[in-house]
mmCIF file of C-alpha atoms in Angstrom:
data_model
loop_
_atom_site.group_PDB
_atom_site.id
_atom_site.type_symbol
_atom_site.label_atom_id
_atom_site.label_comp_id
_atom_site.label_asym_id
_atom_site.label_seq_id
_atom_site.Cartn_x
_atom_site.Cartn_y
_atom_site.Cartn_z
ATOM 1 C CA MET A 1 2.545 -7.410 19.076
ATOM 2 C CA ILE A 2 -1.057 -6.149 18.989
ATOM 3 C CA ARG A 3 0.234 -2.702 18.009
ATOM 4 C CA ASN A 4 2.189 -4.157 15.086
ATOM 5 C CA ILE A 5 -0.821 -6.216 13.984
ATOM 6 C CA LEU A 6 -2.861 -2.992 13.905
ATOM 7 C CA LYS A 7 -0.124 -1.335 11.861
ATOM 8 C CA GLY A 8 -0.271 -4.299 9.489
ATOM 9 C CA VAL A 9 -4.046 -3.853 9.204
ATOM 10 C CA VAL A 10 -3.535 -0.210 8.208
ATOM 11 C CA MET A 11 -0.898 -1.197 5.619
ATOM 12 C CA GLY A 12 -3.049 -3.994 4.223
ATOM 13 C CA THR A 13 -6.004 -1.652 4.036
ATOM 14 C CA ALA A 14 -3.915 0.905 2.147
ATOM 15 C CA ASN A 15 -2.592 -1.685 -0.298
ATOM 16 C CA ILE A 16 -6.068 -2.670 -1.441
ATOM 17 C CA ILE A 17 -7.206 0.929 -2.117
ATOM 18 C CA PRO A 18 -6.202 2.302 -5.545
ATOM 19 C CA GLY A 19 -4.216 5.499 -5.037
ATOM 20 C CA VAL A 20 -3.200 4.676 -1.459
ATOM 21 C CA SER A 21 0.290 3.314 -0.750
ATOM 22 C CA GLY A 22 1.102 0.735 1.897
ATOM 23 C CA GLY A 23 4.658 2.074 1.892
ATOM 24 C CA THR A 24 3.357 5.554 2.652
ATOM 25 C CA MET A 25 1.363 4.193 5.596
ATOM 26 C CA ALA A 26 4.510 2.440 6.885
ATOM 27 C CA VAL A 27 6.304 5.809 6.787
ATOM 28 C CA SER A 28 3.333 7.483 8.491
ATOM 29 C CA MET A 29 3.429 4.965 11.332
ATOM 30 C CA GLY A 30 7.195 5.212 11.769
ATOM 31 C CA ILE A 31 8.007 1.610 10.810
ATOM 32 C CA TYR A 32 9.261 1.980 7.233
ATOM 33 C CA ASP A 33 12.994 1.932 8.026
ATOM 34 C CA LYS A 34 12.588 -1.052 10.354
ATOM 35 C CA LEU A 35 10.393 -2.849 7.811
ATOM 36 C CA ILE A 36 12.998 -2.490 5.053
ATOM 37 C CA HIS A 37 15.796 -3.515 7.441
ATOM 38 C CA SER A 38 13.867 -6.593 8.615
ATOM 39 C CA VAL A 39 13.231 -7.736 5.046
ATOM 40 C CA THR A 40 16.793 -7.183 3.794
ATOM 41 C CA HIS A 41 18.365 -8.727 6.924
ATOM 42 C CA LEU A 42 15.850 -11.581 7.316
ATOM 43 C CA PHE A 43 18.460 -14.343 7.216
ATOM 44 C CA LYS A 44 21.167 -12.463 9.128
ATOM 45 C CA GLU A 45 18.810 -11.423 11.940
ATOM 46 C CA PHE A 46 16.238 -14.180 11.475
ATOM 47 C CA LYS A 47 14.608 -14.247 14.919
ATOM 48 C CA GLU A 48 14.352 -10.473 15.364
ATOM 49 C CA SER A 49 13.153 -9.949 11.800
ATOM 50 C CA LEU A 50 10.421 -12.566 12.098
ATOM 51 C CA LYS A 51 9.351 -11.145 15.460
ATOM 52 C CA PHE A 52 8.645 -7.857 13.718
ATOM 53 C CA LEU A 53 7.419 -9.090 10.310
ATOM 54 C CA ILE A 54 4.959 -11.808 11.407
ATOM 55 C CA PRO A 55 2.537 -9.476 13.269
ATOM 56 C CA ILE A 56 2.704 -7.035 10.331
ATOM 57 C CA ALA A 57 1.927 -9.881 7.901
ATOM 58 C CA ILE A 58 -0.957 -11.115 10.089
ATOM 59 C CA GLY A 59 -2.469 -7.634 10.172
ATOM 60 C CA MET A 60 -2.105 -7.234 6.410
ATOM 61 C CA GLY A 61 -3.737 -10.614 5.841
ATOM 62 C CA ILE A 62 -6.671 -9.690 8.073
ATOM 63 C CA ALA A 63 -7.151 -6.427 6.189
ATOM 64 C CA LEU A 64 -6.877 -7.958 2.711
ATOM 65 C CA VAL A 65 -9.386 -10.719 3.482
ATOM 66 C CA GLY A 66 -11.804 -8.484 5.388
ATOM 67 C CA LEU A 67 -11.705 -5.646 2.886
ATOM 68 C CA SER A 68 -12.414 -7.950 -0.047
ATOM 69 C CA PHE A 69 -15.946 -8.070 1.416
ATOM 70 C CA ILE A 70 -16.183 -4.509 2.811
ATOM 71 C CA ILE A 71 -14.374 -2.214 0.392
ATOM 72 C CA GLU A 72 -16.914 -2.275 -2.447
ATOM 73 C CA PRO A 73 -19.985 -1.320 -0.346
ATOM 74 C CA ALA A 74 -17.963 1.269 1.615
ATOM 75 C CA PHE A 75 -16.960 3.129 -1.538
ATOM 76 C CA GLU A 76 -20.378 2.579 -3.104
ATOM 77 C CA HIS A 77 -22.378 4.078 -0.223
ATOM 78 C CA PHE A 78 -19.838 6.412 1.468
ATOM 79 C CA PRO A 79 -17.238 7.364 -1.175
ATOM 80 C CA LEU A 80 -16.308 10.832 0.097
ATOM 81 C CA GLN A 81 -16.145 9.769 3.751
ATOM 82 C CA THR A 82 -14.052 6.679 2.947
ATOM 83 C CA ASN A 83 -11.655 8.653 0.752
ATOM 84 C CA CYS A 84 -11.250 11.295 3.470
ATOM 85 C CA LEU A 85 -10.442 8.605 6.038
ATOM 86 C CA PHE A 86 -7.515 7.403 3.933
ATOM 87 C CA ILE A 87 -6.366 10.923 3.156
ATOM 88 C CA GLY A 88 -6.289 11.549 6.907
ATOM 89 C CA LEU A 89 -4.248 8.384 7.423
ATOM 90 C CA ILE A 90 -1.738 9.544 4.807
ATOM 91 C CA VAL A 91 -1.470 13.214 5.819
ATOM 92 C CA GLY A 92 -1.213 12.212 9.481
ATOM 93 C CA GLY A 93 2.206 10.773 8.725
ATOM 94 C CA LEU A 94 3.583 13.943 7.146
ATOM 95 C CA PRO A 95 4.790 15.505 10.449
ATOM 96 C CA ALA A 96 6.843 12.375 11.232
ATOM 97 C CA VAL A 97 8.521 12.489 7.814
ATOM 98 C CA TYR A 98 9.129 16.234 8.054
ATOM 99 C CA LYS A 99 11.044 15.692 11.304
ATOM 100 C CA LYS A 100 13.559 13.661 9.269
ATOM 101 C CA VAL A 101 14.432 16.683 7.099
ATOM 102 C CA LYS A 102 13.829 19.511 9.563
ATOM 103 C CA GLY A 103 16.877 21.714 10.096
ATOM 104 C CA GLN A 104 18.656 20.400 6.990
ATOM 105 C CA GLY A 105 17.678 23.352 4.801
ATOM 106 C CA ILE A 106 16.107 23.244 1.351
ATOM 107 C CA LYS A 107 18.317 22.516 -1.653
ATOM 108 C CA VAL A 108 17.636 22.056 -5.343
ATOM 109 C CA SER A 109 18.757 18.427 -5.012
ATOM 110 C CA TYR A 110 15.956 17.935 -2.431
ATOM 111 C CA ILE A 111 13.199 19.748 -4.330
ATOM 112 C CA ILE A 112 13.806 17.940 -7.635
ATOM 113 C CA PRO A 113 13.027 14.406 -6.330
ATOM 114 C CA CYS A 114 10.068 15.845 -4.400
ATOM 115 C CA LEU A 115 8.563 17.317 -7.576
ATOM 116 C CA ILE A 116 9.428 14.296 -9.728
ATOM 117 C CA PHE A 117 7.702 11.808 -7.433
ATOM 118 C CA PHE A 118 4.737 14.142 -6.926
ATOM 119 C CA ALA A 119 4.320 14.196 -10.713
ATOM 120 C CA ILE A 120 4.700 10.408 -10.999
ATOM 121 C CA VAL A 121 1.901 9.669 -8.530
ATOM 122 C CA VAL A 122 -0.509 12.285 -9.897
ATOM 123 C CA GLY A 123 0.320 11.274 -13.471
ATOM 124 C CA MET A 124 -0.295 7.579 -12.783
ATOM 125 C CA ALA A 125 -3.627 8.421 -11.191
ATOM 126 C CA ALA A 126 -4.619 10.677 -14.090
ATOM 127 C CA ILE A 127 -4.131 7.884 -16.647
ATOM 128 C CA GLY A 128 -5.513 5.173 -14.377
ATOM 129 C CA GLU A 129 -9.150 6.174 -14.169
ATOM 130 C CA GLU A 130 -10.286 3.242 -16.277
ATOM 131 C CA GLU A 131 -9.146 -0.321 -15.788
ATOM 132 C CA GLY A 132 -7.089 -1.887 -18.545
ATOM 133 C CA ALA A 133 -7.798 -5.045 -20.496
ATOM 134 C CA ALA A 134 -9.497 -7.880 -18.635
ATOM 135 C CA ALA A 135 -7.044 -10.182 -16.900
ATOM 136 C CA ASP A 136 -6.677 -13.782 -18.017
ATOM 137 C CA LEU A 137 -7.085 -15.945 -14.906
ATOM 138 C CA THR A 138 -7.524 -19.291 -16.658
ATOM 139 C CA PHE A 139 -5.093 -21.913 -15.347
ATOM 140 C CA SER A 140 -2.266 -22.315 -17.864
ATOM 141 C CA LEU A 141 1.529 -21.990 -17.908
ATOM 142 C CA TRP A 142 1.337 -18.576 -19.600
ATOM 143 C CA SER A 143 -1.269 -17.345 -17.101
ATOM 144 C CA VAL A 144 0.856 -18.532 -14.158
ATOM 145 C CA ILE A 145 3.913 -16.709 -15.556
ATOM 146 C CA LYS A 146 1.891 -13.515 -16.074
ATOM 147 C CA LEU A 147 0.485 -13.678 -12.539
ATOM 148 C CA PHE A 148 4.006 -14.159 -11.138
ATOM 149 C CA VAL A 149 5.243 -11.071 -13.049
ATOM 150 C CA VAL A 150 2.168 -9.070 -12.004
ATOM 151 C CA GLY A 151 2.903 -10.020 -8.376
ATOM 152 C CA ILE A 152 6.499 -8.773 -8.702
ATOM 153 C CA ILE A 153 5.398 -5.431 -10.186
ATOM 154 C CA ALA A 154 2.589 -4.908 -7.664
ATOM 155 C CA SER A 155 4.727 -5.806 -4.636
ATOM 156 C CA ALA A 156 7.597 -3.593 -5.750
ATOM 157 C CA THR A 157 5.256 -0.624 -5.888
ATOM 158 C CA MET A 158 3.734 -1.590 -2.533
ATOM 159 C CA VAL A 159 7.137 -1.206 -0.879
ATOM 160 C CA ILE A 160 7.862 2.214 -2.411
ATOM 161 C CA PRO A 161 6.141 4.954 -0.367
ATOM 162 C CA GLY A 162 3.532 6.883 -2.318
ATOM 163 C CA VAL A 163 3.226 4.396 -5.180
ATOM 164 C CA SER A 164 0.062 2.334 -4.956
ATOM 165 C CA GLY A 165 0.365 -1.381 -5.702
ATOM 166 C CA SER A 166 -3.396 -1.617 -6.190
ATOM 167 C CA MET A 167 -3.219 1.278 -8.660
ATOM 168 C CA MET A 168 -0.678 -0.712 -10.677
ATOM 169 C CA LEU A 169 -3.028 -3.719 -10.628
ATOM 170 C CA LEU A 170 -5.794 -1.408 -11.845
ATOM 171 C CA LEU A 171 -3.647 -0.147 -14.717
ATOM 172 C CA MET A 172 -2.715 -3.729 -15.691
ATOM 173 C CA GLY A 173 -6.354 -4.836 -15.561
ATOM 174 C CA TYR A 174 -5.927 -7.205 -12.603
ATOM 175 C CA TYR A 175 -7.373 -5.224 -9.685
ATOM 176 C CA ASN A 176 -11.056 -6.226 -9.767
ATOM 177 C CA PRO A 177 -10.348 -9.861 -10.815
ATOM 178 C CA ILE A 178 -7.840 -10.322 -7.965
ATOM 179 C CA VAL A 179 -10.145 -8.758 -5.335
ATOM 180 C CA ALA A 180 -12.975 -10.993 -6.572
ATOM 181 C CA THR A 181 -10.663 -14.037 -6.464
ATOM 182 C CA ILE A 182 -9.707 -13.345 -2.835
ATOM 183 C CA LYS A 183 -13.383 -13.014 -1.900
ATOM 184 C CA ASN A 184 -14.340 -16.214 -3.750
ATOM 185 C CA PHE A 185 -11.365 -18.103 -2.268
ATOM 186 C CA VAL A 186 -12.363 -17.200 1.304
ATOM 187 C CA THR A 187 -15.973 -18.180 0.571
ATOM 188 C CA ALA A 188 -14.780 -21.512 -0.859
ATOM 189 C CA LEU A 189 -12.623 -22.170 2.225
ATOM 190 C CA VAL A 190 -15.548 -21.548 4.563
ATOM 191 C CA SER A 191 -17.847 -23.855 2.584
ATOM 192 C CA PHE A 192 -15.095 -26.476 1.932
ATOM 193 C CA ASP A 193 -15.598 -26.105 -1.814
ATOM 194 C CA MET A 194 -12.487 -27.898 -3.110
ATOM 195 C CA ALA A 195 -13.035 -26.838 -6.716
ATOM 196 C CA GLY A 196 -13.242 -23.198 -5.641
ATOM 197 C CA ILE A 197 -10.204 -23.582 -3.363
ATOM 198 C CA MET A 198 -8.092 -25.073 -6.160
ATOM 199 C CA GLN A 199 -9.228 -22.390 -8.582
ATOM 200 C CA GLY A 200 -8.262 -19.688 -6.084
ATOM 201 C CA CYS A 201 -4.870 -21.297 -5.439
ATOM 202 C CA GLY A 202 -4.189 -21.370 -9.181
ATOM 203 C CA VAL A 203 -4.397 -17.570 -9.175
ATOM 204 C CA LEU A 204 -3.207 -16.540 -5.705
ATOM 205 C CA VAL A 205 -0.191 -18.876 -5.313
ATOM 206 C CA PRO A 206 1.807 -17.710 -8.384
ATOM 207 C CA MET A 207 0.919 -14.093 -7.664
ATOM 208 C CA GLY A 208 1.876 -14.557 -4.004
ATOM 209 C CA LEU A 209 5.277 -15.951 -4.989
ATOM 210 C CA GLY A 210 5.797 -12.951 -7.270
ATOM 211 C CA ILE A 211 4.913 -10.608 -4.414
ATOM 212 C CA VAL A 212 7.530 -12.212 -2.144
ATOM 213 C CA VAL A 213 10.239 -11.983 -4.826
ATOM 214 C CA GLY A 214 9.335 -8.354 -5.607
ATOM 215 C CA ILE A 215 9.381 -7.263 -1.967
ATOM 216 C CA PHE A 216 12.867 -8.700 -1.342
ATOM 217 C CA ALA A 217 14.272 -7.241 -4.576
ATOM 218 C CA ILE A 218 12.970 -3.692 -4.133
ATOM 219 C CA ALA A 219 13.623 -3.593 -0.376
ATOM 220 C CA LYS A 220 17.366 -4.023 -0.944
ATOM 221 C CA LEU A 221 17.359 -1.247 -3.539
ATOM 222 C CA VAL A 222 15.447 1.074 -1.195
ATOM 223 C CA GLU A 223 17.906 0.335 1.630
ATOM 224 C CA ILE A 224 20.846 1.330 -0.597
ATOM 225 C CA ILE A 225 19.126 4.569 -1.652
ATOM 226 C CA PHE A 226 18.393 5.563 1.957
ATOM 227 C CA ALA A 227 22.000 4.806 2.949
ATOM 228 C CA LYS A 228 23.541 6.908 0.167
ATOM 229 C CA PHE A 229 20.942 9.663 -0.381
ATOM 230 C CA PRO A 230 18.829 9.952 2.808
ATOM 231 C CA MET A 231 17.691 13.589 2.415
ATOM 232 C CA GLN A 232 16.759 13.170 -1.243
ATOM 233 C CA ALA A 233 14.865 9.985 -0.346
ATOM 234 C CA TYR A 234 12.855 11.667 2.412
ATOM 235 C CA TRP A 235 12.030 14.655 0.207
ATOM 236 C CA ALA A 236 10.881 12.223 -2.492
ATOM 237 C CA ILE A 237 8.613 10.614 0.112
ATOM 238 C CA ILE A 238 7.211 14.039 1.031
ATOM 239 C CA GLY A 239 6.352 14.548 -2.641
ATOM 240 C CA LEU A 240 4.687 11.136 -2.720
ATOM 241 C CA ILE A 241 2.656 11.792 0.436
ATOM 242 C CA VAL A 242 1.476 15.223 -0.734
ATOM 243 C CA ALA A 243 0.489 13.729 -4.106
ATOM 244 C CA SER A 244 -1.475 10.799 -2.647
ATOM 245 C CA PRO A 245 -4.670 12.777 -1.777
ATOM 246 C CA PHE A 246 -4.768 14.092 -5.357
ATOM 247 C CA ALA A 247 -4.378 10.522 -6.643
ATOM 248 C CA ILE A 248 -7.197 9.284 -4.420
ATOM 249 C CA PHE A 249 -9.653 11.888 -5.690
ATOM 250 C CA LEU A 250 -8.557 11.400 -9.312
ATOM 251 C CA LEU A 251 -9.159 7.641 -9.080
ATOM 252 C CA GLY A 252 -12.151 7.642 -6.742
ATOM 253 C CA GLU A 253 -15.713 8.924 -6.683
ATOM 254 C CA VAL A 254 -17.084 11.482 -4.222
ATOM 255 C CA GLY A 255 -20.792 10.778 -4.699
ATOM 256 C CA THR A 256 -23.486 13.300 -3.854
ATOM 257 C CA ILE A 257 -22.158 16.247 -1.846
ATOM 258 C CA THR A 258 -24.314 17.220 1.160
ATOM 259 C CA VAL A 259 -23.628 19.328 4.250
ATOM 260 C CA LEU A 260 -23.928 16.252 6.487
ATOM 261 C CA GLY A 261 -21.686 14.259 4.162
ATOM 262 C CA VAL A 262 -19.001 16.944 4.284
ATOM 263 C CA LEU A 263 -19.195 17.146 8.096
ATOM 264 C CA VAL A 264 -18.848 13.372 8.405
ATOM 265 C CA SER A 265 -15.940 13.508 5.954
ATOM 266 C CA VAL A 266 -14.182 16.044 8.187
ATOM 267 C CA VAL A 267 -14.655 13.636 11.095
ATOM 268 C CA THR A 268 -13.300 10.640 9.131
ATOM 269 C CA PHE A 269 -10.321 12.730 7.961
ATOM 270 C CA ALA A 270 -9.580 13.746 11.566
ATOM 271 C CA ALA A 271 -9.941 10.141 12.735
ATOM 272 C CA GLY A 272 -7.482 8.946 10.087
ATOM 273 C CA PHE A 273 -5.056 11.751 10.930
ATOM 274 C CA VAL A 274 -5.097 10.918 14.652
ATOM 275 C CA ILE A 275 -4.779 7.167 14.036
ATOM 276 C CA ALA A 276 -1.717 7.694 11.818
ATOM 277 C CA MET A 277 -0.070 9.997 14.355
ATOM 278 C CA LYS A 278 -0.757 7.656 17.286
ATOM 279 C CA LEU A 279 0.483 4.552 15.469
ATOM 280 C CA GLY A 280 3.556 6.495 14.408
ATOM 281 C CA GLU A 281 4.540 7.418 17.965
#
């Protein structure tokens, strides 16, 4: 259970970083297939699915709440080192994915999805350097509907390896407002500020419902794709994983480059690589 909570922490951490995919981290840690199966067979295999999903959800919740306070100063003061940590986490999962296609040869039908999804991730990052229009978080029927739809879109991309849900929020103009809302909601809970709690619920509840709907919808589609086109799906994931470091650097800042900073970045990359490999065993 502790191991799955830690895997959930890694996924939650990835989902809050623009350019990093929670789905990619699930692949890196060797739980993607089981995660999709547990979601799509939740009611048929209720007990077993919950036994797997609850620790993952707890870990993701811990990461999302904790990072709403940590992520901004980490990227502000140590941008290169933080980016390299996540690149290590992503690349560390590549050997596990490669094992899925090893010995199957290389065909045009494998390379095409690899290149297409590589281009999608890099292209999204290239046009996503600046956040879109400011999000409307005032409590109204239209705002609730928009938040529900935003939740569906963001969650769908969270499930797909290599596509960053937080990047989609950034492109739609909701990333910074949502991160700030999570931070303010936690602060309000701690101080028993009912006005702040209700304000947070007005934003997070409709978006949360959209996330749940999106995850179930896309998970079934992903399961069908892996059943019918497994090799093409894994090669697409390889394209997504290889593209993710490019997306991170396109979206992120590297700060001032120093010899010490580069050395520490090598260490954080290695740490991320080892963590991904160990959690994937």
